[in-house]
Coordinates of C-alpha atoms in Angstrom, one line a residue:
Chain A
X218 CA -50.2 155.0 114.2
X219 CA -52.0 156.1 111.0
X220 CA -50.0 158.8 109.3
X221 CA -51.1 160.9 106.3
X222 CA -48.5 163.1 104.6
X223 CA -49.4 165.5 101.8
X224 CA -52.4 163.5 100.7
X225 CA -54.3 165.0 97.8
X226 CA -56.9 163.9 95.3
X227 CA -58.0 165.6 92.2
X228 CA -61.1 164.7 90.0
X229 CA -60.3 166.2 86.6
X230 CA -59.5 169.9 87.3
X231 CA -61.4 169.9 90.6
X232 CA -59.4 169.3 93.8
X233 CA -61.3 167.2 96.3
X234 CA -58.6 166.9 98.9
X235 CA -55.4 168.9 99.0
X236 CA -52.3 168.4 101.0
X237 CA -53.7 166.7 104.1
X238 CA -51.2 165.9 106.9
X239 CA -52.5 163.9 109.9
X240 CA -51.1 161.7 112.6
X241 CA -53.8 159.5 114.3
X242 CA -53.1 157.5 117.5
X243 CA -54.1 153.9 117.6
X244 CA -57.3 153.3 119.5
X245 CA -58.7 156.8 119.1
X246 CA -62.1 157.9 118.0
X247 CA -61.8 160.6 115.4
X248 CA -64.6 162.6 113.9
X249 CA -64.3 164.4 110.6
X250 CA -66.7 167.3 110.1
X251 CA -67.3 169.8 107.3
X252 CA -69.8 170.9 104.7
X253 CA -70.8 168.6 101.9
X254 CA -68.1 168.6 99.2
X255 CA -65.4 169.4 101.7
X256 CA -63.6 166.1 100.8
X257 CA -64.5 164.0 103.9
X258 CA -65.7 161.0 102.0
X259 CA -62.8 161.1 99.6
X260 CA -60.3 161.3 102.5
X261 CA -61.8 158.2 104.1
X262 CA -62.0 156.3 100.9
X263 CA -58.3 157.1 100.2
X264 CA -57.3 155.4 103.4
X265 CA -59.1 152.2 102.3
X266 CA -58.0 152.8 98.7
X267 CA -61.5 152.8 97.3
X268 CA -60.2 156.1 95.9
X269 CA -56.6 156.4 94.8
X270 CA -54.7 159.4 96.1
X271 CA -53.1 161.5 93.3
X272 CA -50.3 162.7 95.7
X273 CA -48.9 162.0 99.1
X274 CA -48.8 158.8 101.1
X275 CA -50.7 157.1 103.9
X276 CA -48.7 155.0 106.3
X277 CA -50.0 152.6 108.9
X278 CA -47.5 151.3 111.4
X279 CA -44.6 152.4 109.1
X280 CA -46.0 150.6 106.1
X281 CA -46.9 152.8 103.0
X282 CA -50.4 151.7 102.1
X283 CA -50.5 153.8 99.0
X284 CA -47.9 151.6 97.3
X285 CA -49.8 148.3 97.9
X286 CA -51.3 146.3 95.1
X287 CA -52.9 142.9 94.5
X288 CA -53.3 140.7 97.5
X289 CA -51.3 143.0 99.8
X290 CA -53.8 145.8 99.0
X291 CA -56.7 143.4 99.7
X292 CA -55.1 142.5 103.0
X293 CA -54.9 146.1 103.9
X294 CA -58.5 146.7 103.0
X295 CA -59.5 143.8 105.3
X296 CA -57.6 145.6 108.1
X297 CA -59.5 148.9 107.7
X298 CA -63.1 148.1 107.5
X299 CA -65.5 150.6 105.9
X300 CA -69.1 151.5 106.9
X301 CA -71.2 153.4 104.4
X302 CA -74.1 155.9 104.7
X303 CA -76.3 153.7 102.5
X304 CA -75.1 150.6 104.3
X305 CA -74.0 148.9 101.0
X306 CA -75.3 145.4 102.0
X307 CA -76.1 142.9 99.3
X308 CA -79.8 143.2 99.5
X309 CA -80.7 139.9 97.9
X310 CA -78.5 137.9 100.3
X311 CA -79.5 136.9 103.8
X312 CA -78.0 138.7 106.8
X313 CA -75.8 135.9 107.8
X314 CA -74.2 135.7 104.4
X315 CA -73.7 139.5 104.3
X316 CA -71.9 139.3 107.6
X317 CA -69.7 136.3 106.6
X318 CA -68.8 138.4 103.5
X319 CA -66.5 140.2 106.0
X320 CA -64.3 137.1 105.9
X321 CA -63.9 137.0 102.1
X322 CA -60.3 138.2 102.4
X323 CA -59.5 135.4 104.8
X324 CA -60.9 132.3 103.0
X325 CA -59.7 130.5 99.9
X326 CA -61.5 131.4 96.6
X327 CA -63.1 128.0 96.1
X328 CA -64.8 128.3 99.5
X329 CA -66.2 131.8 98.8
X330 CA -67.4 130.9 95.4
X331 CA -69.3 127.8 96.7
X332 CA -70.5 129.5 99.9
X333 CA -68.8 126.7 101.9
X334 CA -68.5 128.6 105.2
X335 CA -67.1 126.7 108.2
X336 CA -69.1 126.2 111.4
X337 CA -66.6 128.5 113.1
X338 CA -67.2 131.3 110.7
X339 CA -71.0 130.9 111.1
X340 CA -70.6 130.9 114.8
X341 CA -68.4 134.0 114.6
X342 CA -71.0 135.8 112.5
X343 CA -73.8 135.0 114.9
X344 CA -71.6 136.3 117.7
X345 CA -71.0 139.5 115.8
X346 CA -74.7 139.9 115.3
X347 CA -75.3 139.1 119.0
X348 CA -72.9 141.8 120.0
X349 CA -74.9 144.3 117.9
X350 CA -78.2 143.0 119.4
X351 CA -79.7 141.6 116.2
X352 CA -78.9 137.9 116.2
X353 CA -82.6 137.1 115.6
X354 CA -82.5 138.5 112.0
X355 CA -79.6 136.3 110.9
X356 CA -81.7 134.4 108.4
X357 CA -83.8 137.3 107.0
X358 CA -83.0 138.9 103.7
X359 CA -80.9 142.1 104.1
X360 CA -83.5 144.3 102.4
X361 CA -86.2 143.2 104.8
X362 CA -84.5 145.1 107.6
X363 CA -85.0 148.6 108.8
X364 CA -82.2 151.2 108.2
X365 CA -80.9 151.0 111.7
X366 CA -80.7 147.2 111.6
X367 CA -79.0 147.3 108.2
X368 CA -76.3 149.6 109.5
X369 CA -75.8 147.2 112.5
X370 CA -75.4 144.3 110.0
X371 CA -72.8 146.4 108.2
X372 CA -70.9 146.9 111.5
X373 CA -71.1 143.2 112.1
X374 CA -69.6 142.6 108.7
X375 CA -66.8 145.0 109.6
X376 CA -66.2 143.2 112.8
X377 CA -65.8 139.9 110.9
X378 CA -62.8 141.5 109.2
X379 CA -61.0 141.6 112.6
X380 CA -60.0 145.1 111.5
X381 CA -57.5 147.5 113.1
X382 CA -59.4 150.5 111.8
X383 CA -63.0 151.2 111.1
X384 CA -63.8 154.0 108.6
X385 CA -67.4 155.2 108.9
X386 CA -68.6 157.4 106.1
X387 CA -71.6 159.3 107.6
X388 CA -72.9 156.1 109.2
X389 CA -76.0 157.8 110.8
X390 CA -77.0 160.3 108.1
X391 CA -79.8 158.1 106.9
X392 CA -81.0 157.1 110.3
X393 CA -83.6 158.4 112.8
X394 CA -82.3 159.7 116.1
X395 CA -82.8 156.5 118.1
X396 CA -81.1 154.3 115.5
X397 CA -78.3 156.9 115.1
X398 CA -77.6 156.6 118.8
X399 CA -77.7 152.8 118.7
X400 CA -75.2 152.8 115.8
X401 CA -72.9 155.4 117.4
X402 CA -73.0 153.6 120.7
X403 CA -72.0 150.4 118.9
X404 CA -69.0 152.1 117.3
X405 CA -67.9 153.6 120.6
X406 CA -68.2 150.2 122.3
X407 CA -66.1 148.6 119.6
X408 CA -63.6 151.5 119.9
X409 CA -63.4 151.2 123.7
X410 CA -63.4 147.4 124.2
X411 CA -61.5 146.2 121.2
X412 CA -59.2 149.2 120.8
X413 CA -60.1 149.6 117.2
X414 CA -59.3 153.0 115.7
X415 CA -62.6 154.6 114.5
X416 CA -62.6 157.4 112.0
X417 CA -66.0 158.7 111.3
X418 CA -67.4 161.4 109.0
X419 CA -70.3 163.2 110.7
X420 CA -72.8 166.0 109.8
X421 CA -74.1 166.5 113.3
X422 CA -71.7 168.5 115.4
X423 CA -73.1 167.5 118.7
X424 CA -72.7 163.9 117.8
X425 CA -69.1 164.6 117.0
X426 CA -68.6 166.3 120.4
X427 CA -70.4 163.5 122.3
X428 CA -68.5 160.5 120.8
X429 CA -65.2 161.7 119.4
X430 CA -62.0 162.3 121.4
X431 CA -60.6 164.3 118.5
X432 CA -62.4 166.4 115.8
X433 CA -60.9 167.2 112.4
X434 CA -62.7 170.0 110.5
X435 CA -62.4 170.2 106.7
X436 CA -63.3 172.9 104.2
X437 CA -62.6 173.0 100.5
X438 CA -60.4 169.8 100.7
X439 CA -58.1 171.1 103.5
X440 CA -57.9 170.5 107.2
X441 CA -58.9 173.8 108.9
X442 CA -59.4 172.5 112.5
X443 CA -57.8 169.7 114.4
X444 CA -58.4 169.5 118.2
X445 CA -60.3 168.3 121.2
X446 CA -64.1 168.4 121.2
X447 CA -64.0 171.2 123.9
X448 CA -62.2 173.5 121.5
X449 CA -64.7 172.9 118.8
X450 CA -67.0 176.0 119.3
X451 CA -68.1 179.3 117.9
X452 CA -65.4 180.8 115.7
X453 CA -64.0 177.4 114.6
X454 CA -67.4 176.4 113.3
X455 CA -67.6 179.6 111.4
X456 CA -64.2 178.9 109.8
X457 CA -65.4 175.4 108.7
X458 CA -68.9 176.2 107.5
X459 CA -68.3 179.8 106.3
X460 CA -69.8 182.9 107.8
X461 CA -73.3 181.3 108.0
X462 CA -71.8 178.5 110.1
X463 CA -72.0 180.6 113.2
X464 CA -75.7 181.0 112.7
X465 CA -76.4 177.3 112.7
X466 CA -78.5 176.5 115.8
X467 CA -77.6 172.9 116.5
X468 CA -80.9 172.3 118.1
X469 CA -82.4 172.6 114.7
X470 CA -80.1 170.3 112.8
X471 CA -79.3 167.8 115.5
X472 CA -80.4 164.2 115.2
X473 CA -79.4 163.2 118.7
X474 CA -81.9 162.6 121.4
X475 CA -81.6 165.2 124.2
X476 CA -79.5 167.9 122.6
X477 CA -79.9 171.4 124.0
X478 CA -79.8 170.1 127.6
X479 CA -77.2 167.8 129.0
X480 CA -74.6 170.6 129.4
X481 CA -73.8 170.9 125.7
X482 CA -73.9 174.6 124.8
X483 CA -75.3 175.3 121.4
X484 CA -73.2 178.1 119.7
X485 CA -74.8 181.5 120.1
X486 CA -76.1 183.1 116.9
X487 CA -73.7 185.8 115.9
Chain B
X1476 CA -68.6 140.2 126.1
X1477 CA -66.9 137.5 124.1
X1478 CA -64.5 138.8 121.4
X1479 CA -65.4 138.6 117.7
X1480 CA -62.3 136.8 116.6
X1481 CA -62.1 133.5 114.6
X1482 CA -59.4 132.0 116.9
X1483 CA -61.6 132.7 119.9
X1484 CA -64.3 130.4 118.5
X1485 CA -64.1 127.1 120.3
X1486 CA -65.9 123.8 119.7
X1487 CA -68.2 124.5 122.6
X1488 CA -69.2 127.8 121.1
X1489 CA -70.1 126.2 117.9
X1490 CA -72.2 123.5 119.7
X1491 CA -74.0 126.3 121.6
X1492 CA -74.6 128.3 118.5
X1493 CA -75.9 125.3 116.6
X1494 CA -78.3 124.5 119.4
X1495 CA -79.5 128.1 119.4
X1496 CA -80.0 128.6 115.6
X1497 CA -79.6 125.3 113.7
X1498 CA -80.7 126.8 110.4
X1499 CA -77.8 129.2 110.3
X1500 CA -75.6 126.2 109.7
X1501 CA -76.9 125.2 106.3
X1502 CA -79.6 122.8 105.3
X1503 CA -80.0 119.5 107.1
X1504 CA -78.4 116.4 105.5
X1505 CA -81.6 115.0 103.9
X1506 CA -82.1 118.2 102.0
X1507 CA -78.5 118.2 100.9
X1508 CA -78.7 114.6 99.8
X1509 CA -81.8 115.4 97.8
X1510 CA -80.1 118.3 96.2
X1511 CA -77.0 116.2 95.3
X1512 CA -79.3 113.4 93.8
X1513 CA -81.1 116.0 91.7
X1514 CA -77.8 117.4 90.4
X1515 CA -76.6 113.9 89.6
X1516 CA -79.8 113.1 87.7
X1517 CA -79.5 116.3 85.7
X1518 CA -75.9 115.5 84.7
X1519 CA -76.9 112.0 83.7
X1520 CA -79.8 113.4 81.6
X1521 CA -77.6 115.9 79.9
X1522 CA -75.0 113.2 78.9
X1523 CA -77.8 111.0 77.7
X1524 CA -79.2 113.8 75.5
X1525 CA -75.7 114.3 74.0
X1526 CA -75.6 110.6 73.0
X1527 CA -79.2 110.7 71.5
X1528 CA -78.4 113.7 69.3
X1529 CA -75.0 112.5 68.3
X1530 CA -73.1 115.3 70.0
X1531 CA -70.2 112.9 70.8
X1532 CA -66.5 113.6 70.6
X1533 CA -66.1 110.7 68.0
X1534 CA -68.6 112.4 65.7
X1535 CA -67.3 115.9 66.1
X1536 CA -63.6 114.9 65.5
X1537 CA -64.3 113.1 62.2
X1538 CA -66.0 115.7 60.0
X1539 CA -67.2 115.2 56.5
X1540 CA -64.4 115.9 54.0
X1541 CA -66.6 118.4 52.2
X1542 CA -66.5 120.6 55.3
X1543 CA -62.8 121.1 54.8
X1544 CA -63.4 122.0 51.1
X1545 CA -66.0 124.5 52.1
X1546 CA -63.6 126.0 54.6
X1547 CA -60.9 126.4 52.0
X1548 CA -63.3 128.0 49.5
X1549 CA -64.3 130.5 52.2
X1550 CA -60.8 131.9 52.3
X1551 CA -59.8 131.8 48.6
X1552 CA -60.5 135.4 47.6
X1553 CA -58.5 135.4 44.4
X1554 CA -61.5 136.4 42.3
X1555 CA -62.1 139.5 44.4
X1556 CA -62.0 142.0 41.5
X1557 CA -64.6 140.1 39.5
X1558 CA -67.3 140.1 42.2
X1559 CA -70.4 142.2 41.9
X1560 CA -69.5 144.7 44.5
X1561 CA -72.1 147.3 43.5
X1562 CA -75.0 144.8 44.0
X1563 CA -73.6 143.5 47.3
X1564 CA -73.0 147.0 48.7
X1565 CA -76.4 148.3 47.6
X1566 CA -78.1 145.3 49.2
X1567 CA -76.2 145.9 52.4
X1568 CA -77.4 149.5 52.4
X1569 CA -81.0 148.2 51.9
X1570 CA -80.5 146.0 54.9
X1571 CA -79.3 148.8 57.2
X1572 CA -82.1 151.1 55.9
X1573 CA -84.7 148.4 56.5
X1574 CA -83.4 147.9 60.1
X1575 CA -83.3 151.7 60.7
X1576 CA -86.8 152.5 59.4
X1577 CA -88.3 149.4 61.0
X1578 CA -86.7 150.0 64.4
X1579 CA -87.5 153.7 64.5
X1580 CA -91.2 153.2 63.7
X1581 CA -91.4 150.2 66.1
X1582 CA -90.0 152.4 68.9
X1583 CA -92.4 155.2 68.1
X1584 CA -95.3 152.8 68.2
X1585 CA -94.1 151.0 71.4
X1586 CA -93.4 154.3 73.3
X1587 CA -97.0 155.4 74.0
X1588 CA -98.3 151.9 74.2
X1589 CA -95.7 151.0 76.9
X1590 CA -97.2 153.6 79.2
X1591 CA -100.6 152.0 78.8
X1592 CA -99.1 148.6 79.7
X1593 CA -97.3 149.7 82.8
X1594 CA -98.9 148.9 86.1
X1595 CA -97.6 152.0 87.9
X1596 CA -98.9 154.3 85.2
X1597 CA -102.3 152.8 84.5
X1598 CA -104.0 150.9 87.3
X1599 CA -107.0 150.1 85.0
X1600 CA -106.7 146.4 84.5
X1601 CA -108.6 146.1 81.2
X1602 CA -106.5 148.5 79.1
X1603 CA -103.3 147.1 80.5
X1604 CA -104.4 143.6 79.8
X1605 CA -105.5 144.4 76.2
X1606 CA -102.2 146.3 75.5
X1607 CA -100.1 143.4 76.9
X1608 CA -101.9 140.8 74.9
X1609 CA -101.4 142.9 71.7
X1610 CA -97.7 143.0 72.4
X1611 CA -97.8 139.2 72.9
X1612 CA -99.4 138.6 69.5
X1613 CA -97.0 141.0 67.8
X1614 CA -93.9 139.3 69.1
X1615 CA -95.3 135.8 69.6
X1616 CA -95.2 135.3 65.9
X1617 CA -91.6 135.3 64.6
X1618 CA -90.3 138.1 62.4
X1619 CA -89.7 135.6 59.6
X1620 CA -93.3 134.4 59.7
X1621 CA -94.5 138.1 59.6
X1622 CA -92.1 138.6 56.6
X1623 CA -93.7 135.7 54.7
X1624 CA -97.2 137.1 55.4
X1625 CA -96.3 140.6 54.3
X1626 CA -94.6 139.2 51.2
X1627 CA -97.9 137.7 50.1
X1628 CA -99.6 141.1 50.7
X1629 CA -97.1 143.6 49.3
X1630 CA -94.8 141.3 47.3
X1631 CA -91.1 140.5 47.4
X1632 CA -88.8 143.3 48.5
X1633 CA -87.7 145.5 51.4
X1634 CA -91.2 146.8 52.2
X1635 CA -92.3 143.4 53.5
X1636 CA -89.1 143.2 55.6
X1637 CA -89.7 146.7 57.1
X1638 CA -93.3 145.8 58.0
X1639 CA -92.2 142.6 59.6
X1640 CA -89.7 144.4 61.8
X1641 CA -92.2 147.1 62.8
X1642 CA -94.8 144.6 63.9
X1643 CA -92.6 142.1 65.7
X1644 CA -90.4 144.7 67.4
X1645 CA -93.2 147.1 68.5
X1646 CA -94.3 144.0 70.5
X1647 CA -90.9 143.3 72.0
X1648 CA -89.9 146.9 72.6
X1649 CA -93.4 147.6 74.1
X1650 CA -92.8 144.8 76.6
X1651 CA -89.3 146.0 77.5
X1652 CA -90.3 149.6 77.7
X1653 CA -93.2 148.9 80.0
X1654 CA -91.0 146.8 82.3
X1655 CA -88.5 149.7 82.4
X1656 CA -91.3 152.0 83.4
X1657 CA -92.4 149.6 86.1
X1658 CA -88.8 149.5 87.5
X1659 CA -88.6 153.2 88.1
X1660 CA -88.6 154.9 91.5
X1661 CA -91.9 156.3 92.8
X1662 CA -90.3 159.4 94.3
X1663 CA -90.0 161.6 91.2
X1664 CA -93.6 160.8 90.1
X1665 CA -94.9 161.6 93.5
X1666 CA -92.9 164.9 93.5
X1667 CA -94.4 166.1 90.2
X1668 CA -97.9 164.9 91.2
X1669 CA -97.6 166.9 94.4
X1670 CA -97.3 170.2 92.5
X1671 CA -100.7 169.6 90.9
X1672 CA -99.6 168.6 87.4
X1673 CA -102.0 166.8 85.1
X1674 CA -101.6 163.0 84.8
X1675 CA -100.0 163.3 81.3
X1676 CA -97.6 166.0 82.6
X1677 CA -96.8 163.7 85.6
X1678 CA -95.6 161.0 83.2
X1679 CA -93.8 163.5 81.0
X1680 CA -91.8 165.1 83.9
X1681 CA -91.7 162.4 86.5
X1682 CA -91.2 159.3 84.5
X1683 CA -90.0 159.9 80.9
X1684 CA -86.7 161.5 82.0
X1685 CA -86.0 158.5 84.1
X1686 CA -86.7 155.9 81.4
X1687 CA -85.6 157.6 78.3
X1688 CA -82.0 156.6 78.5
X1689 CA -83.1 152.9 78.9
X1690 CA -85.5 153.3 75.9
X1691 CA -82.8 154.7 73.7
X1692 CA -80.3 152.1 74.7
X1693 CA -82.7 149.3 74.0
X1694 CA -83.8 150.8 70.7
X1695 CA -80.2 151.2 69.6
X1696 CA -79.5 147.6 70.4
X1697 CA -82.6 146.6 68.4
X1698 CA -81.3 148.6 65.4
X1699 CA -78.0 146.6 65.6
X1700 CA -79.9 143.3 66.2
X1701 CA -82.3 144.0 63.3
X1702 CA -79.4 144.7 60.9
X1703 CA -78.3 141.1 61.6
X1704 CA -81.8 139.6 61.5
X1705 CA -82.7 141.6 58.3
X1706 CA -80.2 139.3 56.7
X1707 CA -82.5 136.4 57.5
X1708 CA -85.5 138.3 56.2
X1709 CA -83.5 138.6 52.9
X1710 CA -83.2 134.8 52.8
X1711 CA -87.0 134.5 52.6
X1712 CA -87.3 137.2 50.0
X1713 CA -88.0 140.3 52.0
X1714 CA -85.1 142.3 50.5
X1715 CA -81.6 143.1 51.5
X1716 CA -78.2 141.4 51.8
X1717 CA -79.7 138.1 52.8
X1718 CA -81.0 137.6 49.3
X1719 CA -77.4 138.1 47.9
X1720 CA -76.1 135.7 50.4
X1721 CA -78.6 132.9 49.7
X1722 CA -78.3 133.4 45.9
X1723 CA -74.5 132.9 46.1
X1724 CA -74.8 130.0 48.5
X1725 CA -77.1 128.1 46.1
X1726 CA -74.5 128.4 43.2
X1727 CA -71.7 127.5 45.6
X1728 CA -69.8 130.8 45.4
X1729 CA -68.5 130.4 48.9
X1730 CA -65.8 133.0 48.5
X1731 CA -68.4 135.7 47.9
X1732 CA -70.6 134.3 50.7
X1733 CA -67.6 134.7 53.1
X1734 CA -67.1 138.3 51.7
X1735 CA -70.8 139.1 52.4
X1736 CA -70.5 137.7 55.9
X1737 CA -67.4 139.8 56.6
X1738 CA -69.2 142.9 55.3
X1739 CA -72.1 142.2 57.7
X1740 CA -69.7 141.8 60.6
X1741 CA -68.1 145.1 59.8
X1742 CA -71.4 146.9 59.5
X1743 CA -72.7 145.5 62.8
X1744 CA -69.6 146.5 64.7
X1745 CA -69.7 150.0 63.2
X1746 CA -73.3 150.3 64.3
X1747 CA -72.3 149.0 67.8
X1748 CA -69.5 151.7 68.0
X1749 CA -71.8 154.5 66.9
X1750 CA -74.7 153.5 69.2
X1751 CA -72.2 153.1 72.1
X1752 CA -71.1 156.7 71.6
X1753 CA -74.7 157.9 71.5
X1754 CA -75.5 156.0 74.6
X1755 CA -72.6 157.4 76.5
X1756 CA -73.5 160.9 75.5
X1757 CA -77.1 160.3 76.6
X1758 CA -76.3 158.9 80.1
X1759 CA -73.3 161.3 80.4
X1760 CA -75.3 163.5 82.8
X1761 CA -75.5 160.7 85.2
X1762 CA -71.8 160.0 85.1
X1763 CA -71.1 163.6 86.0
X1764 CA -73.4 163.3 88.9
X1765 CA -71.6 160.2 90.1
X1766 CA -68.2 162.0 89.8
X1767 CA -69.6 164.9 91.8
X1768 CA -70.9 162.4 94.5
X1769 CA -67.4 160.8 94.5
X1770 CA -65.7 164.1 95.1
X1771 CA -68.1 165.1 97.9

């Protein structure tokens, strides 16, 4: 169980996230939606502690992660892997090394500094790449890959961490519809098969409905909606995105293949 | 689907993976052996050079007794009140002024030329080639050599030093500026070109705002660096604190030499502090943007 209590973050005099309370079941697939600047990224980054909360605490299995420091903090980071919108791979390293970087918390310093990876680690990395269907690019440089492939490499790196949680910060916002589906399917597969909790910031509402079993809506740093995908319609969207939100025709903004059919009603213009 | 867990990787899995993609498991042993031999040869060569040039512990640990005397003289400042402070400080001011004038003019000369030398601005090979070779000549000859040449043209004094800085640094800054221009993103240039702007306006709005912080930061560093190297120009007679330094060294006034060195250190760190503040203010806009992106 991942529990957030009164979590807040201020940047100067601007409040990015204020007073968020959440209880997230292990193994669930949670989507976080809301307009740009609503505090979604900050919320995710506070869980991994890339951003420090200014108030409140975040507990995972009754351990307060906001108090951790030093190697305990790094162990916690290894447990909650992070996926970024811009992939954040090391572009000058080959794919295999990028993926094995997911083990840096697990290996002694001298081995990471000399790149002395064991055969088991290399095999594990190849297996992670296999699972994402891109084993053949293992020896290419990361920047030689397409965006969709790079994001799958990033997911393979996350898998190497043997994480309990995967935090994905708009993982498909830079991808075309086909690659977006491949990446979201991979995250769902990891969530279902390995029971890893996935928490995912999304801009496309139909993607959130399709993949998530719980949707959290944020506006101005606060949680304004928390419920099942079926409840995420009409008035709720207006509440999150403002009065204009209800006018958003999802067929225009969607990046998923085959929206508009498939029994997903787009909200009616008000 | 086999789980991605380290403890689920068995010896058979490793064998299978090695058979499938051997190159993922590092270089083969002959390549590793060759690398090791090369490394060993380099270490042996390095040690041999140390011996040839007398850089041995034995030599370093038994210094000439005069070195100790020099060291003691450096720190005996009992005659402080009798030193010629006015001359020293005026020469220090000369040095800073030389560096400031020289760097400013060198930057102003390098700025337009750098655009001519950048591949993404000027695809015409001939102009770019000529500009680059001009830069090469200007910085290929050392500043001190330029100073000696200018001394024989305009005589001893700061003017020769300023001219030497202008010539050598317009070459170096031109090269650095043009490389900064070549490292910019194409997007903004394309955006400005797409509205129908003239070629010069495209550079002015699409490129200059991107590279200006880099230019200023490099020019400020060169101002600091020239303050130090203007000392050397003084040694050869091109004005400034270096002249005071060498004059005192020749008559063995080591206490004053140390004083001059301390003053140079203070000046350089002052310039560093000031230029750091200017740089932060100039790139401040970017930091605000980053903070906003963090908050989003």
